Amino acid sequence: MMHDFEYLNRELYCESVRVRDIASRVGTPFYLYSYKTFTEHLMKLQKAFKLIDPLICYSMKANSNLAILRSLVKKGAGLDIVSGGELFRAREAGCDPSKIVYAGVGKTDSEMEQAIRAGILLFNVESLQELDRLERVTAKLKRRINVSLRINPDVDPGTHAHITTGKAETKFGLDLDTAHLAFMRKDKYPHLSICGVHVHIGSQIVKSEPFVKAFRKVLIFLTALEREGHRVKFLNLGGGLGIIYSDERPQTAEQFAKQILPLFQGRKYKVILEPGRFIAGNSGILVTRVIDTKQTKAKHFAIVDAGMNDLIRPALYGSHHEIWPVRQTRAAKKVIYDVVGPICESGDFLAKNRKVQELKANDLIAFASAGAYGFSMASNYNARPRAAEVLVRGSRFEVVRARETNQDLVRGERIPKWV
Ligand SMILES: *Cc1c(COP(=O)(O)O)cnc(C)c1O
């Protein structure tokens, strides 16, 4: 089972709750998440990799709502963070710092300091300059911390350029020679224990081959390191597992594990996985209401109350999200629509040329597979309060983030006396 959204008598349900009922209680637009879907995806990975008992650090940039984080943490997940703000959220959600790993090319001194003080498990370091800086910050605090080096294996993951991170021309990680240099110079960093290797080659990767290719390169590197007497304890394999948006046929957790596990036979690393999209992606939908329909000489438009500020993936990556009418009509008539938001940009579309049942003002439709990189990428562009977030578990639902108000839009702003 890929997710827990289903039609019953032509009505869309999330687990046992009718989506239409939530809409009438909380208004639109809103993100709707299924507890069962995201916890089951975590469990699928836990089960598939049981043999090596990995630490699964959910990549919280995919969806960092506290209720989701808490649910996953309670099921044994750690968290992969990329900023001081995410560290704060991780702790608010009750994550044990010893299960937090921190990646990203631009950690500031202050962010490093917060994470060191919090006692996180590992820093994933992405350059020699960062290593020097982390040494200085750690020394100042009189601490010692674990470091993994993020390797850029120069492998093409066959995904969208904006979410490719393991090719030589991207900003991420260290090439193998530079990483080797860092291990050789370990003594330069008395406050760092360089004891791990990290690799994350991109996102929405549907096949195992790019992973296998990257991990093979990393393993050859590890063998060479160990031959020179370096001890490597942590092996972080990153995230990137693809999901179904339309007609993709991504590897399952089980198939992925079957390809990956044999590579590590006889090796004793503590393996870390950092799935984001795989856990959250199919667990969420964006529910929106049709404001108007509009027919021009060129097109049929359905104008909805969610826009690119709520879900930017179609505009940013040309992503596809399936359209699910919240109530299916009996009428057979279908129309090819561009579904667009109210924002003053032509890039403000959620779907293009999509054949769906004829829509009228006030109809509710949902965009599927919006649980990852949906709300977490939302903005206030066009002074639009961000949408509500709702979590369903069984027959219960609760607003887990209130819809923003107009007051929220101006919070923190000041008008100086001298204007
Ligand atoms: C974004 C990111 C992930 C998660 O990627 P998904 O494709 O959502 O699984 C994992 N690790 C790092 C370092 C990342 O930046």
PDB file of N, CA, C and O and ligand atoms in Angstrom, residues 59 61 80 103 150 198 200 202-204 239-241 274-277 373, ligand 1:
ATOM      1  N   SER A  59      14.974  12.998   7.059  1.00  0.00           N
ATOM      2  CA  SER A  59      15.462  14.283   6.571  1.00  0.00           C
ATOM      3  C   SER A  59      14.335  15.310   6.707  1.00  0.00           C
ATOM      4  O   SER A  59      13.423  15.370   5.891  1.00  0.00           O
ATOM      5  N   LYS A  61      13.848  18.394   6.317  1.00  0.00           N
ATOM      6  CA  LYS A  61      13.497  19.486   5.414  1.00  0.00           C
ATOM      7  C   LYS A  61      12.338  19.101   4.501  1.00  0.00           C
ATOM      8  O   LYS A  61      11.657  19.955   3.956  1.00  0.00           O
ATOM      9  N   ASP A  80      17.755  14.166  10.353  1.00  0.00           N
ATOM     10  CA  ASP A  80      18.806  14.791   9.554  1.00  0.00           C
ATOM     11  C   ASP A  80      18.444  16.260   9.424  1.00  0.00           C
ATOM     12  O   ASP A  80      17.376  16.584   8.913  1.00  0.00           O
ATOM     13  N   ALA A 103      23.893  18.157   8.104  1.00  0.00           N
ATOM     14  CA  ALA A 103      24.542  18.327   6.797  1.00  0.00           C
ATOM     15  C   ALA A 103      24.310  19.734   6.271  1.00  0.00           C
ATOM     16  O   ALA A 103      23.553  20.508   6.849  1.00  0.00           O
ATOM     17  N   ARG A 150      31.451  14.388   3.810  1.00  0.00           N
ATOM     18  CA  ARG A 150      30.509  14.130   2.729  1.00  0.00           C
ATOM     19  C   ARG A 150      31.268  14.019   1.409  1.00  0.00           C
ATOM     20  O   ARG A 150      31.926  14.957   0.980  1.00  0.00           O
ATOM     21  N   HIS A 198      29.985  10.172   4.429  1.00  0.00           N
ATOM     22  CA  HIS A 198      28.591  10.470   4.098  1.00  0.00           C
ATOM     23  C   HIS A 198      28.481  10.623   2.596  1.00  0.00           C
ATOM     24  O   HIS A 198      29.377  11.166   1.959  1.00  0.00           O
ATOM     25  N   HIS A 200      25.279  11.577  -0.332  1.00  0.00           N
ATOM     26  CA  HIS A 200      23.863  11.806  -0.679  1.00  0.00           C
ATOM     27  C   HIS A 200      23.867  12.384  -2.090  1.00  0.00           C
ATOM     28  O   HIS A 200      24.290  13.516  -2.290  1.00  0.00           O
ATOM     29  N   GLY A 202      21.368  12.823  -4.419  1.00  0.00           N
ATOM     30  CA  GLY A 202      20.253  13.551  -5.022  1.00  0.00           C
ATOM     31  C   GLY A 202      18.933  13.041  -4.510  1.00  0.00           C
ATOM     32  O   GLY A 202      18.887  12.251  -3.566  1.00  0.00           O
ATOM     33  N   SER A 203      17.871  13.505  -5.140  1.00  0.00           N
ATOM     34  CA  SER A 203      16.538  13.213  -4.648  1.00  0.00           C
ATOM     35  C   SER A 203      15.654  12.661  -5.767  1.00  0.00           C
ATOM     36  O   SER A 203      15.931  12.895  -6.943  1.00  0.00           O
ATOM     37  N   GLN A 204      14.574  11.982  -5.358  1.00  0.00           N
ATOM     38  CA  GLN A 204      13.636  11.390  -6.318  1.00  0.00           C
ATOM     39  C   GLN A 204      14.395  10.499  -7.312  1.00  0.00           C
ATOM     40  O   GLN A 204      14.238  10.591  -8.533  1.00  0.00           O
ATOM     41  N   GLY A 239      19.829  10.089   1.578  1.00  0.00           N
ATOM     42  CA  GLY A 239      18.427   9.780   1.254  1.00  0.00           C
ATOM     43  C   GLY A 239      18.303   9.680  -0.247  1.00  0.00           C
ATOM     44  O   GLY A 239      19.201   9.185  -0.909  1.00  0.00           O
ATOM     45  N   GLY A 240      17.173  10.167  -0.771  1.00  0.00           N
ATOM     46  CA  GLY A 240      17.035  10.246  -2.222  1.00  0.00           C
ATOM     47  C   GLY A 240      16.096   9.245  -2.850  1.00  0.00           C
ATOM     48  O   GLY A 240      15.833   9.315  -4.054  1.00  0.00           O
ATOM     49  N   LEU A 241      15.575   8.303  -2.053  1.00  0.00           N
ATOM     50  CA  LEU A 241      14.674   7.294  -2.617  1.00  0.00           C
ATOM     51  C   LEU A 241      13.446   7.950  -3.256  1.00  0.00           C
ATOM     52  O   LEU A 241      12.772   8.759  -2.636  1.00  0.00           O
ATOM     53  N   GLU A 274      19.091   8.547   5.436  1.00  0.00           N
ATOM     54  CA  GLU A 274      18.442   9.858   5.599  1.00  0.00           C
ATOM     55  C   GLU A 274      17.277  10.048   4.629  1.00  0.00           C
ATOM     56  O   GLU A 274      17.288  10.988   3.834  1.00  0.00           O
ATOM     57  N   PRO A 275      16.265   9.227   4.689  1.00  0.00           N
ATOM     58  CA  PRO A 275      15.146   9.396   3.764  1.00  0.00           C
ATOM     59  C   PRO A 275      14.286  10.586   4.166  1.00  0.00           C
ATOM     60  O   PRO A 275      14.051  10.820   5.348  1.00  0.00           O
ATOM     61  N   GLY A 276      13.836  11.343   3.185  1.00  0.00           N
ATOM     62  CA  GLY A 276      12.898  12.430   3.451  1.00  0.00           C
ATOM     63  C   GLY A 276      11.624  12.166   2.675  1.00  0.00           C
ATOM     64  O   GLY A 276      10.596  11.746   3.214  1.00  0.00           O
ATOM     65  N   ARG A 277      11.727  12.365   1.362  1.00  0.00           N
ATOM     66  CA  ARG A 277      10.582  12.185   0.477  1.00  0.00           C
ATOM     67  C   ARG A 277       9.939  10.804   0.613  1.00  0.00           C
ATOM     68  O   ARG A 277       8.717  10.677   0.614  1.00  0.00           O
ATOM     69  N   TYR A 373       8.322  18.390   0.723  1.00  0.00           N
ATOM     70  CA  TYR A 373       8.677  19.600  -0.012  1.00  0.00           C
ATOM     71  C   TYR A 373       7.436  20.359  -0.471  1.00  0.00           C
ATOM     72  O   TYR A 373       7.433  20.979  -1.528  1.00  0.00           O
TER      73      TYR A 373
HETATM   74  C1  LIG B   1      17.542  16.552   1.289  1.00  0.00           C
HETATM   75  C2  LIG B   1      18.500  15.596   1.854  1.00  0.00           C
HETATM   76  C3  LIG B   1      18.091  14.286   2.137  1.00  0.00           C
HETATM   77  C4  LIG B   1      16.722  13.761   1.836  1.00  0.00           C
HETATM   78  O1  LIG B   1      16.459  13.638   0.494  1.00  0.00           O
HETATM   79  P1  LIG B   1      15.134  12.876   0.023  1.00  0.00           P
HETATM   80  O2  LIG B   1      15.233  12.857  -1.448  1.00  0.00           O
HETATM   81  O3  LIG B   1      13.975  13.673   0.492  1.00  0.00           O
HETATM   82  O4  LIG B   1      15.161  11.514   0.612  1.00  0.00           O
HETATM   83  C5  LIG B   1      19.011  13.455   2.748  1.00  0.00           C
HETATM   84  N1  LIG B   1      20.266  13.876   3.039  1.00  0.00           N
HETATM   85  C6  LIG B   1      20.686  15.124   2.763  1.00  0.00           C
HETATM   86  C7  LIG B   1      22.059  15.523   3.115  1.00  0.00           C
HETATM   87  C8  LIG B   1      19.817  16.019   2.153  1.00  0.00           C
HETATM   88  O5  LIG B   1      20.243  17.251   1.872  1.00  0.00           O
END
